[in-house]
PDB file of C-alpha atoms in Angstrom:
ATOM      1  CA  UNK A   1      79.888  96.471  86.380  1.00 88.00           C
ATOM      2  CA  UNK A   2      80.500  92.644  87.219  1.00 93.00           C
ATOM      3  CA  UNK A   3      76.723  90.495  87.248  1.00 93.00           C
ATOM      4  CA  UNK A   4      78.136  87.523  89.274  1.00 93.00           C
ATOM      5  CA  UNK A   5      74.464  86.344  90.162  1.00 92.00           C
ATOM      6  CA  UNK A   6      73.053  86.384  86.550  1.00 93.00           C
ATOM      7  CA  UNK A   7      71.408  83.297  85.518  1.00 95.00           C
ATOM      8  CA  UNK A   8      71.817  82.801  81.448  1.00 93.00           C
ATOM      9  CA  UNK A   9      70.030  80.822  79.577  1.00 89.00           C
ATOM     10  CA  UNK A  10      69.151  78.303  82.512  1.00 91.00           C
ATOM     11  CA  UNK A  11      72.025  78.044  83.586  1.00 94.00           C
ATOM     12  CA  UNK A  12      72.327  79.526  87.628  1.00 96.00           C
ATOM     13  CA  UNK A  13      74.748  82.207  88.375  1.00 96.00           C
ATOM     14  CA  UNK A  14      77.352  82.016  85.592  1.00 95.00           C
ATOM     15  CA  UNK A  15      77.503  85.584  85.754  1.00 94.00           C
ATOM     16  CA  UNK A  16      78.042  88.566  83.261  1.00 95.00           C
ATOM     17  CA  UNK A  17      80.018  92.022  82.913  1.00 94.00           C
ATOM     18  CA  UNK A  18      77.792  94.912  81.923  1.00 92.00           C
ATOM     19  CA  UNK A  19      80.304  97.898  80.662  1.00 88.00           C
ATOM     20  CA  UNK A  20      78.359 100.984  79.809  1.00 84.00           C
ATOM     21  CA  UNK A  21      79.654 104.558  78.312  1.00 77.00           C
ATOM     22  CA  UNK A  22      79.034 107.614  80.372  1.00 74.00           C
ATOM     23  CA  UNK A  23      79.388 109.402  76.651  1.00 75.00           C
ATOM     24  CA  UNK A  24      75.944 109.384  74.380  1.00 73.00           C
ATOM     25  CA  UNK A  25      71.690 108.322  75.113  1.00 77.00           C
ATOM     26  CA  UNK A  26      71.826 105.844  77.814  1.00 73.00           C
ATOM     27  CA  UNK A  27      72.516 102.091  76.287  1.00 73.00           C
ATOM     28  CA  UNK A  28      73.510 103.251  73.459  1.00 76.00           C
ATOM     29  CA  UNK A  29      76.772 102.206  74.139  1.00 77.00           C
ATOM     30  CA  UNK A  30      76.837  99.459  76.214  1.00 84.00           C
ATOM     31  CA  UNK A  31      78.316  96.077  75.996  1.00 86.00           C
ATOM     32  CA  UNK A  32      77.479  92.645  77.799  1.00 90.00           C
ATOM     33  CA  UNK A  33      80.267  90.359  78.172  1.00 91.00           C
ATOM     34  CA  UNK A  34      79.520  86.693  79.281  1.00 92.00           C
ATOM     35  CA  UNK A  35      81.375  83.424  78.835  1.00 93.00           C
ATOM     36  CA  UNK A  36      81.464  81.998  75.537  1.00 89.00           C
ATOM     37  CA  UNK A  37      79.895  85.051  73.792  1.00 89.00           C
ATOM     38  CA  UNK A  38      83.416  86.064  71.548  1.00 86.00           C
ATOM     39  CA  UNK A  39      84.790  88.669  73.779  1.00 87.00           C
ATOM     40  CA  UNK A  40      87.258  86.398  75.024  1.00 88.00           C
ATOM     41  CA  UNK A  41      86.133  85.137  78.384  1.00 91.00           C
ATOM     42  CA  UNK A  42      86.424  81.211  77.292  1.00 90.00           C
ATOM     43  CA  UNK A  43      83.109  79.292  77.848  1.00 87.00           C
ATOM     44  CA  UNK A  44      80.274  78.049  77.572  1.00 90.00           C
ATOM     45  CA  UNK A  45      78.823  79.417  80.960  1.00 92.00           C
ATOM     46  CA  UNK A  46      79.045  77.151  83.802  1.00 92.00           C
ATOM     47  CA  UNK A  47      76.879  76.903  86.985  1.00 94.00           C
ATOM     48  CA  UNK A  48      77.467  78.985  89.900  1.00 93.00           C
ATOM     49  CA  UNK A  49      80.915  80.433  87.942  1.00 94.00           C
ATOM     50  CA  UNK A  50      80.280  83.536  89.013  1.00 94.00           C
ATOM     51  CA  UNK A  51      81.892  85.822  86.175  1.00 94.00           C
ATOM     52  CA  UNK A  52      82.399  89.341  87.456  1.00 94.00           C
ATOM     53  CA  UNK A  53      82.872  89.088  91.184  1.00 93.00           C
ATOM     54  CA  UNK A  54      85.791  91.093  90.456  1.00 94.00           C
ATOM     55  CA  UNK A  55      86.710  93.618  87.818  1.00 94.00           C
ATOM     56  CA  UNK A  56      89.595  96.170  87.187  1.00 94.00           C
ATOM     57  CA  UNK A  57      89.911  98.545  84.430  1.00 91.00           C
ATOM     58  CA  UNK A  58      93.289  99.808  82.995  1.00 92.00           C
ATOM     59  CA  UNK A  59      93.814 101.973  80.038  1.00 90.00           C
ATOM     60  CA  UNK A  60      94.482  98.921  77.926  1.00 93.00           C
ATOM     61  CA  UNK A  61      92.416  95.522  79.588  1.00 94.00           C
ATOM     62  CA  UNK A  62      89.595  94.666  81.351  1.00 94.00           C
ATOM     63  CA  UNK A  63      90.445  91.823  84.332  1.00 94.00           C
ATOM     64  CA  UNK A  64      87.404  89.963  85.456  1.00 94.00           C
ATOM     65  CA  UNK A  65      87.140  87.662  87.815  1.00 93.00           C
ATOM     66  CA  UNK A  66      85.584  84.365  87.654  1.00 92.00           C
ATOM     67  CA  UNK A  67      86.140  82.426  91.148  1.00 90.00           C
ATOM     68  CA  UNK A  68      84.670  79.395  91.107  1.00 90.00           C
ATOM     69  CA  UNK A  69      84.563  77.838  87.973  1.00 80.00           C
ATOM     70  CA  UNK A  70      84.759  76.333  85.527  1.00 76.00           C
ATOM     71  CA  UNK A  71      88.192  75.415  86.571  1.00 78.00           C
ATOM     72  CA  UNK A  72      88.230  74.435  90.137  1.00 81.00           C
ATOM     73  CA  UNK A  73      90.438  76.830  91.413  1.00 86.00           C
ATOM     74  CA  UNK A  74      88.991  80.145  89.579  1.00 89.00           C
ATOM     75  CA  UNK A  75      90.463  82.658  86.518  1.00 89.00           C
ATOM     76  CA  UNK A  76      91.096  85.822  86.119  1.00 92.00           C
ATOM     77  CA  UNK A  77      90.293  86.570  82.048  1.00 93.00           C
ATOM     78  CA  UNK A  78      92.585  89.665  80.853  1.00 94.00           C
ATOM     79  CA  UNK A  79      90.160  91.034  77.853  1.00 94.00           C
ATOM     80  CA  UNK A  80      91.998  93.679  75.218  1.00 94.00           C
ATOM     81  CA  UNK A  81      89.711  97.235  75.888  1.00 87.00           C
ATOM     82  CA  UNK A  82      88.535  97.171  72.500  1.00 88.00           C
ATOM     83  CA  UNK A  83      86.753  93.452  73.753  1.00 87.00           C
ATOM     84  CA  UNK A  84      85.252  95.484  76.283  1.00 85.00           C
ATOM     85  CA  UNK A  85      83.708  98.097  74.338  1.00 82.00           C
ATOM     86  CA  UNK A  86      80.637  98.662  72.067  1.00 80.00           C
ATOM     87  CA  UNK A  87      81.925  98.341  68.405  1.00 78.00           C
ATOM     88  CA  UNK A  88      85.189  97.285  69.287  1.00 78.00           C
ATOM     89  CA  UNK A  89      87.527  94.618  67.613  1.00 78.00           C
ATOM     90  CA  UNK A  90      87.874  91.149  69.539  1.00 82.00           C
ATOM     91  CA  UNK A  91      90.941  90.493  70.259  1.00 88.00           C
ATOM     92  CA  UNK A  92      92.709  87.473  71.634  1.00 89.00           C
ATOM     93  CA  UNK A  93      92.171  87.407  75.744  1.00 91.00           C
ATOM     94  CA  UNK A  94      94.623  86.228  78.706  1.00 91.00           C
ATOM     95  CA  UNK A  95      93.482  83.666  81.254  1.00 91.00           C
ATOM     96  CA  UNK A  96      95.349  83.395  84.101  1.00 89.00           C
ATOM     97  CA  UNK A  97      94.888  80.201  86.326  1.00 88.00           C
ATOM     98  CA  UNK A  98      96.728  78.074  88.986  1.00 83.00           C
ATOM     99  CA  UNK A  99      98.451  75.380  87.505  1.00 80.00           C
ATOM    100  CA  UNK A 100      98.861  77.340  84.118  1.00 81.00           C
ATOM    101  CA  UNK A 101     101.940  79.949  83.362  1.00 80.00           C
ATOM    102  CA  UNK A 102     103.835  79.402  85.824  1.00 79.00           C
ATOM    103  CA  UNK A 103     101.537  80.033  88.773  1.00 77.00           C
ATOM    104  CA  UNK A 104     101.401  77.618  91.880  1.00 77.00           C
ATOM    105  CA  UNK A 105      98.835  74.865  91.076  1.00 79.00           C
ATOM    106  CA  UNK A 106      97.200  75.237  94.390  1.00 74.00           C
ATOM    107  CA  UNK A 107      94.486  77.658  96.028  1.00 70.00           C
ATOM    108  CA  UNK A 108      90.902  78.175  95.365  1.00 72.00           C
ATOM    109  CA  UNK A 109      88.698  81.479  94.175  1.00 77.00           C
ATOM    110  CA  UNK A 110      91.573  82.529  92.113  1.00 76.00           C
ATOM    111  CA  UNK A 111      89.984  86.022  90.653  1.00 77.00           C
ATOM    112  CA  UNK A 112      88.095  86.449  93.897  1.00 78.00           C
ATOM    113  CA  UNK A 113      89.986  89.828  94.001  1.00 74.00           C
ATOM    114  CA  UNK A 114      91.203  91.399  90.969  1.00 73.00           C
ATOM    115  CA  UNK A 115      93.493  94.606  91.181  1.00 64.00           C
TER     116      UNK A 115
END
C-alpha cells in the first residue's frame, strides 16, 4: 500500500510503502519501505517526494512511484520482491528517470502512474 502523505522524521510528505502478508497474526509480516532505509529506493527522504503514489506488483518486483522528487522530473524505483518482503534479501534496485537510460530528458511526475 503506497503512504505518499507520510511525514518521516520531520521531513513533510516524503512518503512510504507499507507491504503486509495476508498469511500469519496481523503485522507479523509486514515491511515498511521508505527512501534511504536499504531496500533500494535511493534517499535520504526528500520533502513533498511523495514515495508511493503509485505501486505495481509483479511476481518478481515491486515498482513504486515517486513523482515529484527528489529529481525534478520524478522515478519510478524497480525493487527485487525479496526487497519488498519481511525477511527478505536486499537486492540491488532499478531507478528509472528522464534523462537516465535512454529515456527522453523531458516531462514531469515521472512515476505518477506505474503499471
Amino acid at each position: 500500500m503506497g503512504v505518499p502523505g507520510e511525514d518521516l522524521a520531520g521531513v513533510t510528505d516524503a512518503g512510504a510503502v507499507h507491504t503486509f502478508s495476508l498469511m500469519g497474526a496481523a503485522g507479523a509480516n509486514d515491511a515498511w519501505i521508505e527512501a534511504g532505509d536499504g531496500d533500494g529506493v535511493p534517499g535520504p527522504a526528500s520533502a513533498g517526494a511523495k514515495l508511493g503514489t503509485s505501486i505495481h506488483f509483479t511476481p518478481r518486483n515491486l515498482y513504486v512511484g515517486m513523482p515529484y522528487g527528489p529529481a525534478a522530473t520524478g522515478a519510478v524505483h524497480v525493487l527485487p520482491f525479496p526487497n519488498a518482503v519481511t525477511g527478505g534479501t536486499s537486492a540491488p534496485a532499478t531507478t528509472y528517470q528522464p534523462g537516465q537510460g535512454g529515456l527522453p530528458a523531458h516531462g514531469e511526475y515521472f512515476g505518477y502512474a506505474v503499471r
